[in-house]
PDB file of C-alpha atoms in Angstrom:
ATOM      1  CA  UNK A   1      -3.563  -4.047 -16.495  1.00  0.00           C
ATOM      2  CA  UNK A   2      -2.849  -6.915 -18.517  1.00  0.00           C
ATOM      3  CA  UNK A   3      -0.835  -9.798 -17.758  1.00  0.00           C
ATOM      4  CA  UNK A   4       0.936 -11.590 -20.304  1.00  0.00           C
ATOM      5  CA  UNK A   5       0.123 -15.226 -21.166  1.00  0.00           C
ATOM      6  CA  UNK A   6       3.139 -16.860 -20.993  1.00  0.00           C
ATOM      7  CA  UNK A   7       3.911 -17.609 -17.401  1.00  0.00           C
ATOM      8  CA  UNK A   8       7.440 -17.270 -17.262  1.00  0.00           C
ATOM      9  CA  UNK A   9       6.651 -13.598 -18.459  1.00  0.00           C
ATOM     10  CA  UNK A  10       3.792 -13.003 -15.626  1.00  0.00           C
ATOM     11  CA  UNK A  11       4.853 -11.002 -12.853  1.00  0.00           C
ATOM     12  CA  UNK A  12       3.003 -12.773 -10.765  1.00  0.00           C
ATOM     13  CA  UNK A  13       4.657 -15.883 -11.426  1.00  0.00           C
ATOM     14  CA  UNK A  14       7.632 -14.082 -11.021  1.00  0.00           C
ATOM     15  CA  UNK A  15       6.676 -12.805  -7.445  1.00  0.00           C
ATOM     16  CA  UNK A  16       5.776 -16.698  -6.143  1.00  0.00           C
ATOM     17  CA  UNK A  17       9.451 -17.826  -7.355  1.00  0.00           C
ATOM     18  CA  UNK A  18      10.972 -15.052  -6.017  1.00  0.00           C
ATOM     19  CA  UNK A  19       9.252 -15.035  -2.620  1.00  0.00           C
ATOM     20  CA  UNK A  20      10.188 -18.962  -2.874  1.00  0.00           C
ATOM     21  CA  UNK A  21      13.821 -17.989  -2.310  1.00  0.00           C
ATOM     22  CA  UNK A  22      13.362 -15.462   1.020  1.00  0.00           C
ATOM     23  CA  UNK A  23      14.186 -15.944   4.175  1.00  0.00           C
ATOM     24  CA  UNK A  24      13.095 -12.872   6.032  1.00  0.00           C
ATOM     25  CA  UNK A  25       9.716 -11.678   6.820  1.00  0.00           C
ATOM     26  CA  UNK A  26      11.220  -7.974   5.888  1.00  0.00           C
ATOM     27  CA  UNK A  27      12.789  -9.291   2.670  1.00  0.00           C
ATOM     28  CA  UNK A  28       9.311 -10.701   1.553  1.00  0.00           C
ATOM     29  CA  UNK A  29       7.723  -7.734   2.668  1.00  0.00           C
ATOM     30  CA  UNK A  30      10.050  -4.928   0.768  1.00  0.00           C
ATOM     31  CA  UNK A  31       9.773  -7.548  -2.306  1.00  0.00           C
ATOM     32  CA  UNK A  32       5.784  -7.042  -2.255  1.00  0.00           C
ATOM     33  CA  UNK A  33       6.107  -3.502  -1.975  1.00  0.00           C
ATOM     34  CA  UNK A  34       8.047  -2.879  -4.859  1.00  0.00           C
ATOM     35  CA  UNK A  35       6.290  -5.215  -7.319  1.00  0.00           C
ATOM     36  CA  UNK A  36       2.818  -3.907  -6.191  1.00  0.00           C
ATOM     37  CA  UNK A  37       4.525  -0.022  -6.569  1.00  0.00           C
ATOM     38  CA  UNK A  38       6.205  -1.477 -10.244  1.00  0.00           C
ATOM     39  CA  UNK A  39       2.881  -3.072 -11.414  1.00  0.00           C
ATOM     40  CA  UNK A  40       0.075  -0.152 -10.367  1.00  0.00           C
ATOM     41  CA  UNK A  41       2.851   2.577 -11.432  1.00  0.00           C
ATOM     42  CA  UNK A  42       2.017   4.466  -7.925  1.00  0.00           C
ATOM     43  CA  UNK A  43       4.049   6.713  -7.284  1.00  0.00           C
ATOM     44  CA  UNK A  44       4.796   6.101  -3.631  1.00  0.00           C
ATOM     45  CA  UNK A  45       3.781   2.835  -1.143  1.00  0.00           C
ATOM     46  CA  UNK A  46       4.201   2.072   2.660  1.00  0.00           C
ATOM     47  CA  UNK A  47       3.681  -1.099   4.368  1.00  0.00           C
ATOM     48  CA  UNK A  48       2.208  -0.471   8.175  1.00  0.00           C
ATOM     49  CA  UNK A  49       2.528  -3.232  10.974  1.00  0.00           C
ATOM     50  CA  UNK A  50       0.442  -3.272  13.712  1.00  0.00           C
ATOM     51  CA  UNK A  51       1.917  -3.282  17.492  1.00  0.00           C
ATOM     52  CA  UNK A  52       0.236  -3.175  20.641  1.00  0.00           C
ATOM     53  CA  UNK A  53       1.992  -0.516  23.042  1.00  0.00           C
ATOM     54  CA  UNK A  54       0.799   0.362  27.150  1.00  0.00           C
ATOM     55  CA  UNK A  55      -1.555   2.716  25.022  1.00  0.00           C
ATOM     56  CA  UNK A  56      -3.179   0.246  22.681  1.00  0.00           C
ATOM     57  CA  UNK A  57      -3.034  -0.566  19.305  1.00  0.00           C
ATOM     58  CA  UNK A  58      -0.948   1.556  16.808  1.00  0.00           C
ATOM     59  CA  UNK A  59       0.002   0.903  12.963  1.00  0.00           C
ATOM     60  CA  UNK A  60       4.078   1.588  12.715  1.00  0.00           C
ATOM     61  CA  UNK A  61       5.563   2.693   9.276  1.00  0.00           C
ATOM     62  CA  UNK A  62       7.714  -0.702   8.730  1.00  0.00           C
ATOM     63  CA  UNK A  63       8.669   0.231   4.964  1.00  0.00           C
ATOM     64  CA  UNK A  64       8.547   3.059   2.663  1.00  0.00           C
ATOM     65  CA  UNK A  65       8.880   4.194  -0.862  1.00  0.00           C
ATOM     66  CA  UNK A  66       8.669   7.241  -2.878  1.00  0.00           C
ATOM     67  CA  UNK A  67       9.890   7.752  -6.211  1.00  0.00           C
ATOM     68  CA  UNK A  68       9.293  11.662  -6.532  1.00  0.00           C
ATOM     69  CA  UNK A  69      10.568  12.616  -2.958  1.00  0.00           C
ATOM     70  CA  UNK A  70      12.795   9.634  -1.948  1.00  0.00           C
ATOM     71  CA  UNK A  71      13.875  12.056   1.041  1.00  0.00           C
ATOM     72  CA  UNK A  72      10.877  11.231   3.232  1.00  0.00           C
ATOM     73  CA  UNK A  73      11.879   9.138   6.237  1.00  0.00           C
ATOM     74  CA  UNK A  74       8.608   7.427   7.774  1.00  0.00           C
ATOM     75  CA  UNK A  75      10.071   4.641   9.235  1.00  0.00           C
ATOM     76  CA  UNK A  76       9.084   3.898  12.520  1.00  0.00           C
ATOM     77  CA  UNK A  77       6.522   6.484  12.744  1.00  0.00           C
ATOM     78  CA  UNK A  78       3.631   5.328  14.531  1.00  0.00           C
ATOM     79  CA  UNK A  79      -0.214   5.979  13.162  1.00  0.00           C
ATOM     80  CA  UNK A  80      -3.149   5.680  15.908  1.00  0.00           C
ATOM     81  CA  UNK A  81      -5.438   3.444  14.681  1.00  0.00           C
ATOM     82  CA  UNK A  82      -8.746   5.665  14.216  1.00  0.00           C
ATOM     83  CA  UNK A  83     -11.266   4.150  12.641  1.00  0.00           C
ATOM     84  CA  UNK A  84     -12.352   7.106  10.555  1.00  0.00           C
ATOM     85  CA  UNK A  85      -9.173   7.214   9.289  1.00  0.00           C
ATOM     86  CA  UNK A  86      -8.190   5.600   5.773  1.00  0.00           C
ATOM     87  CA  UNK A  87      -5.078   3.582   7.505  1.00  0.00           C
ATOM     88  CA  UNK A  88      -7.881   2.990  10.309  1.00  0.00           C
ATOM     89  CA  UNK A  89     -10.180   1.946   8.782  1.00  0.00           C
ATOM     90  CA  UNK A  90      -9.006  -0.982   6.678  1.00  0.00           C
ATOM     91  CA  UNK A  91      -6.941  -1.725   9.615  1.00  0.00           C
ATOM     92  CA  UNK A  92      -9.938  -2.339  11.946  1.00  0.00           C
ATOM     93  CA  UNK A  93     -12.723  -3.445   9.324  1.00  0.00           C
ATOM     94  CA  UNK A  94     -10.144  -5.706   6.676  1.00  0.00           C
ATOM     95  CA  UNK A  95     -12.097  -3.540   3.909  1.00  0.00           C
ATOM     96  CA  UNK A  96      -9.887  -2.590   1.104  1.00  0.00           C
ATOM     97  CA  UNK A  97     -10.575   0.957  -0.083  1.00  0.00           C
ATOM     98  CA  UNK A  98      -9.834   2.708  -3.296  1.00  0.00           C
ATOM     99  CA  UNK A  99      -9.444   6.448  -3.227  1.00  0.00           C
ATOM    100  CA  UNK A 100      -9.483   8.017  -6.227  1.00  0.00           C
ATOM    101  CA  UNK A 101      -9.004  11.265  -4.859  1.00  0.00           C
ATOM    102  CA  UNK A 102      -8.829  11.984  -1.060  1.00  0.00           C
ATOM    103  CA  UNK A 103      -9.389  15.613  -0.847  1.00  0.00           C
ATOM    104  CA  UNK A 104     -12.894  14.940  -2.569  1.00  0.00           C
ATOM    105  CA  UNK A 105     -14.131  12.173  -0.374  1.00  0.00           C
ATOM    106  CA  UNK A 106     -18.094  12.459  -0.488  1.00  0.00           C
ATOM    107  CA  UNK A 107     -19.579  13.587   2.794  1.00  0.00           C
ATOM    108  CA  UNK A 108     -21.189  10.737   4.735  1.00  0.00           C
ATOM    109  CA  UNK A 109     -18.303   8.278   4.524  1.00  0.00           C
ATOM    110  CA  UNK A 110     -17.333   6.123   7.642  1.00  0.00           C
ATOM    111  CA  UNK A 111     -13.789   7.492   7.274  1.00  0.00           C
ATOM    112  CA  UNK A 112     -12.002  10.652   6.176  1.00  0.00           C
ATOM    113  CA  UNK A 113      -8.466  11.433   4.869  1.00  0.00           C
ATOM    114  CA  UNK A 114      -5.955  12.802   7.552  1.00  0.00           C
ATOM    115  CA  UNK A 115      -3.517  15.045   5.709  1.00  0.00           C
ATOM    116  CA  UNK A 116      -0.790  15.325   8.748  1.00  0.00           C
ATOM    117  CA  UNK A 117       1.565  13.660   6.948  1.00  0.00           C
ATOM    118  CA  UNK A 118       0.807  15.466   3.625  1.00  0.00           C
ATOM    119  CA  UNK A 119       1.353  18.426   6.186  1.00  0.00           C
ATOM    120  CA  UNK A 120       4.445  17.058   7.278  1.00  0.00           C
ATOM    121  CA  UNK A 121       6.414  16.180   4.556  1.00  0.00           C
ATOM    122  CA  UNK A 122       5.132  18.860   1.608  1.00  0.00           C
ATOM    123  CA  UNK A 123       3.913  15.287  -0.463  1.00  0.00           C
ATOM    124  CA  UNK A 124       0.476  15.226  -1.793  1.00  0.00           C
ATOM    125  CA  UNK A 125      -1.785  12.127  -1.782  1.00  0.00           C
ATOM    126  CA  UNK A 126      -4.343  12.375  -4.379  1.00  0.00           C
ATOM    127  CA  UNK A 127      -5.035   8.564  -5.326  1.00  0.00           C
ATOM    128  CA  UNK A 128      -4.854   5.854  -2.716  1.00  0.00           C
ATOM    129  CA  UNK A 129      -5.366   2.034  -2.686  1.00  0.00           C
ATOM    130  CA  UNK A 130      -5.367   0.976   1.243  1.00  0.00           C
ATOM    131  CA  UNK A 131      -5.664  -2.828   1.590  1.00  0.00           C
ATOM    132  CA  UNK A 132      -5.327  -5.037   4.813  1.00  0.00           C
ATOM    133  CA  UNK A 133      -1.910  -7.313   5.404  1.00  0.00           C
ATOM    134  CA  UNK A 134      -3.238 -10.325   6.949  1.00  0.00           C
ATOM    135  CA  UNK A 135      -2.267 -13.705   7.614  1.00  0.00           C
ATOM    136  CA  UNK A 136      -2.984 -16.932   6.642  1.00  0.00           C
ATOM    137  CA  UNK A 137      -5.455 -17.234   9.084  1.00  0.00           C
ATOM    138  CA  UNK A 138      -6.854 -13.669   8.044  1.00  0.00           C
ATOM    139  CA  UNK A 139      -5.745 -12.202  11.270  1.00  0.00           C
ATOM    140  CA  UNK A 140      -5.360  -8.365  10.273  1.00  0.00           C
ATOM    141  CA  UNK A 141      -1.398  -7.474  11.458  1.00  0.00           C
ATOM    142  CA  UNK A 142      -1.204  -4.263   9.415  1.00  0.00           C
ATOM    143  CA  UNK A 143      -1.942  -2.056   6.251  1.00  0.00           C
ATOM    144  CA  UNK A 144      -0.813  -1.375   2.945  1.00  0.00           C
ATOM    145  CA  UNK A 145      -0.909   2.204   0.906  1.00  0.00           C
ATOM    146  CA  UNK A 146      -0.543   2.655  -2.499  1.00  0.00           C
ATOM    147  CA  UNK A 147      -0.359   6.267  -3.790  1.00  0.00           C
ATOM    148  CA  UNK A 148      -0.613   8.544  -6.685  1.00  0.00           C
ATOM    149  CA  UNK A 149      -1.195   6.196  -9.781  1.00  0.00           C
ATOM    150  CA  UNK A 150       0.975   7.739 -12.345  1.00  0.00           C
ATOM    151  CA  UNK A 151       0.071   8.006 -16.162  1.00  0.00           C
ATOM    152  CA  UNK A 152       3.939   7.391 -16.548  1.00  0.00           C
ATOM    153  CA  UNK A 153       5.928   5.550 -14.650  1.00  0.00           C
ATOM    154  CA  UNK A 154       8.762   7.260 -14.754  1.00  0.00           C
ATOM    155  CA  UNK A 155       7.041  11.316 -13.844  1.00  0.00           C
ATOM    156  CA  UNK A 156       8.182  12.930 -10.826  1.00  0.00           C
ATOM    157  CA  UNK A 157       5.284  14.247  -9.025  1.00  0.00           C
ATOM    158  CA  UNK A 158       5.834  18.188  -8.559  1.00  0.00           C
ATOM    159  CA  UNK A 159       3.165  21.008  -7.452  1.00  0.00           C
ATOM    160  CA  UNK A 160       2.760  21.846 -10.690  1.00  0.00           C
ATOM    161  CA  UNK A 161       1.696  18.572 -12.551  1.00  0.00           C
ATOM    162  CA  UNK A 162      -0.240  16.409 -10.319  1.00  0.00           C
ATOM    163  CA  UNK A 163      -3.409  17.300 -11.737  1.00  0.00           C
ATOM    164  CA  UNK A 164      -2.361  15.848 -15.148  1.00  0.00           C
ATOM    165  CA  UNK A 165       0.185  12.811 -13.896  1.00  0.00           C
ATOM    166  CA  UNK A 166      -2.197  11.495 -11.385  1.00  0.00           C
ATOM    167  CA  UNK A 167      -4.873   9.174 -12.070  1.00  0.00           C
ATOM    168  CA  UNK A 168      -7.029   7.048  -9.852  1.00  0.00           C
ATOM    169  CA  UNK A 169      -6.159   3.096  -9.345  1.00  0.00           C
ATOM    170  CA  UNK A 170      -7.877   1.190 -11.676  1.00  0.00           C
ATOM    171  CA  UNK A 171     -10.437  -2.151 -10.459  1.00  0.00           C
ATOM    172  CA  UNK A 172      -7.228  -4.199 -12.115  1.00  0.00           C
ATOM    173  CA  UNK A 173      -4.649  -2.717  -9.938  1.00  0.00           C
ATOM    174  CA  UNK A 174      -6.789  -3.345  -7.070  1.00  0.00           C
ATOM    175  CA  UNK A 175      -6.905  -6.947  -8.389  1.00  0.00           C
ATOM    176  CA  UNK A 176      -3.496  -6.985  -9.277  1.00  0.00           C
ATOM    177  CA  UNK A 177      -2.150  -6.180  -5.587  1.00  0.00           C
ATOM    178  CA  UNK A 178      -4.539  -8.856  -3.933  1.00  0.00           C
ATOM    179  CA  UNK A 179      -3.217 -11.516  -5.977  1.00  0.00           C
ATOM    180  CA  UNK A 180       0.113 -10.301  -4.838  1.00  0.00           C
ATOM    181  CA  UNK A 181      -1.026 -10.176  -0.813  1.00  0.00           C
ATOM    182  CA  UNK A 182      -2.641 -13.579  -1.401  1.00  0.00           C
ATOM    183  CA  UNK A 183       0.426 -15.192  -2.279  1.00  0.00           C
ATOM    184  CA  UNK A 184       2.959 -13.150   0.256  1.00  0.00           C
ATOM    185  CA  UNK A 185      -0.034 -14.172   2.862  1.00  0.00           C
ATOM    186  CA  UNK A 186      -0.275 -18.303   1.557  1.00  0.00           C
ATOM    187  CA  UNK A 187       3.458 -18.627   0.842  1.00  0.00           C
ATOM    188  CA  UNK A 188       4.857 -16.476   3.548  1.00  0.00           C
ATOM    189  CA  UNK A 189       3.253 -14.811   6.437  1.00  0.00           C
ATOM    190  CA  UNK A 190       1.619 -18.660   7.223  1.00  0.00           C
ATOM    191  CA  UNK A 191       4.030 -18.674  10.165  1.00  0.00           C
ATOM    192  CA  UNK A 192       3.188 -15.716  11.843  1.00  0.00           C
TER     193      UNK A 192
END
């Protein structure tokens, strides 16, 4: 990915003075989501929080996208936090992962993918960038997911062409989607 030089064209410029004018932790939020789904071309993205309940810690679906099957509801479904999970993971370690394809993770990995909501919902993961949402002090409060990088943006991913519209997320979308979680992190989740 390359960003353009003039800064009134950069997207990430754009981000910072559009985050400027929020007043909502969920508005900021659903703002990141979008731009980091618009500039990696993924396919689908979810932003996890974590919440302590009488059972401990849990990551809870706070926000949602998906362009091929818009239909899927995971709002307010909660994930256990297993550390040999992807979600998990990141969530418990602050390591950002990059998956280029989850149903061929090498044996020997510290974590594995968990396809219950593949299951669930009849969606297929294949790529996956999973980064930590933290703070401004770095405290971890929840996950992001980016999935299925698309060769074109505008594909719907069907059963029959994810093998050709899929590709893995690049080192530059990874660094792409940081820049964007630095500044939601510096300019808006200082508070929290």
């Amino acid at each position: 990915m390359t960003l353009p030089l003039n800064p009134a064209e950069n997207p990430l410029t754009q981000f910072r003075e559009s985050l400027i004018a929020l007043h909502s932790t969920d508005a900021a939020l659903s703002l990141f989501l979008d731009t980091a789904i618009a500039l990696t071309q993924a396919d689908a993205g979810s932003i996890f929080q974590l919440r302590w309940d009488l059972r401990g810690p849990e990551l809870i679906c706070s926000l949602a996208r998906n362009f091929s099957q818009p239909d899927i509801q995971l709002q307010g479904n909660p994930l256990p936090i297993l550390r040999n999970s992807l979600a998990g993971y990141v969530a418990t370690t602050g390591e950002v992962l990059n998956v280029p394809d989850v149903y061929q993770l090498p044996l020997g990995l510290p974590y594995h993918f968990q396809p219950r909501v593949d299951s669930a919902t009849g969606y297929r993961t294949q790529s996956i960038l999973v980064l930590p949402l933290k703070t401004a002090r770095q405290d971890i409060i929840g996950i992001v997911e980016l999935i299925n990088r698309k060769c074109d943006r505008q594909a719907r991913l069907t059963a029959d062409n994810y093998g050709a519209a899929v590709i893995p997320f690049s080192p530059a979308d990874q660094q792409v989607v940081e820049q964007l979680l630095r500044t939601l992190e510096t300019q808006f989740l200082e508070q929290i």
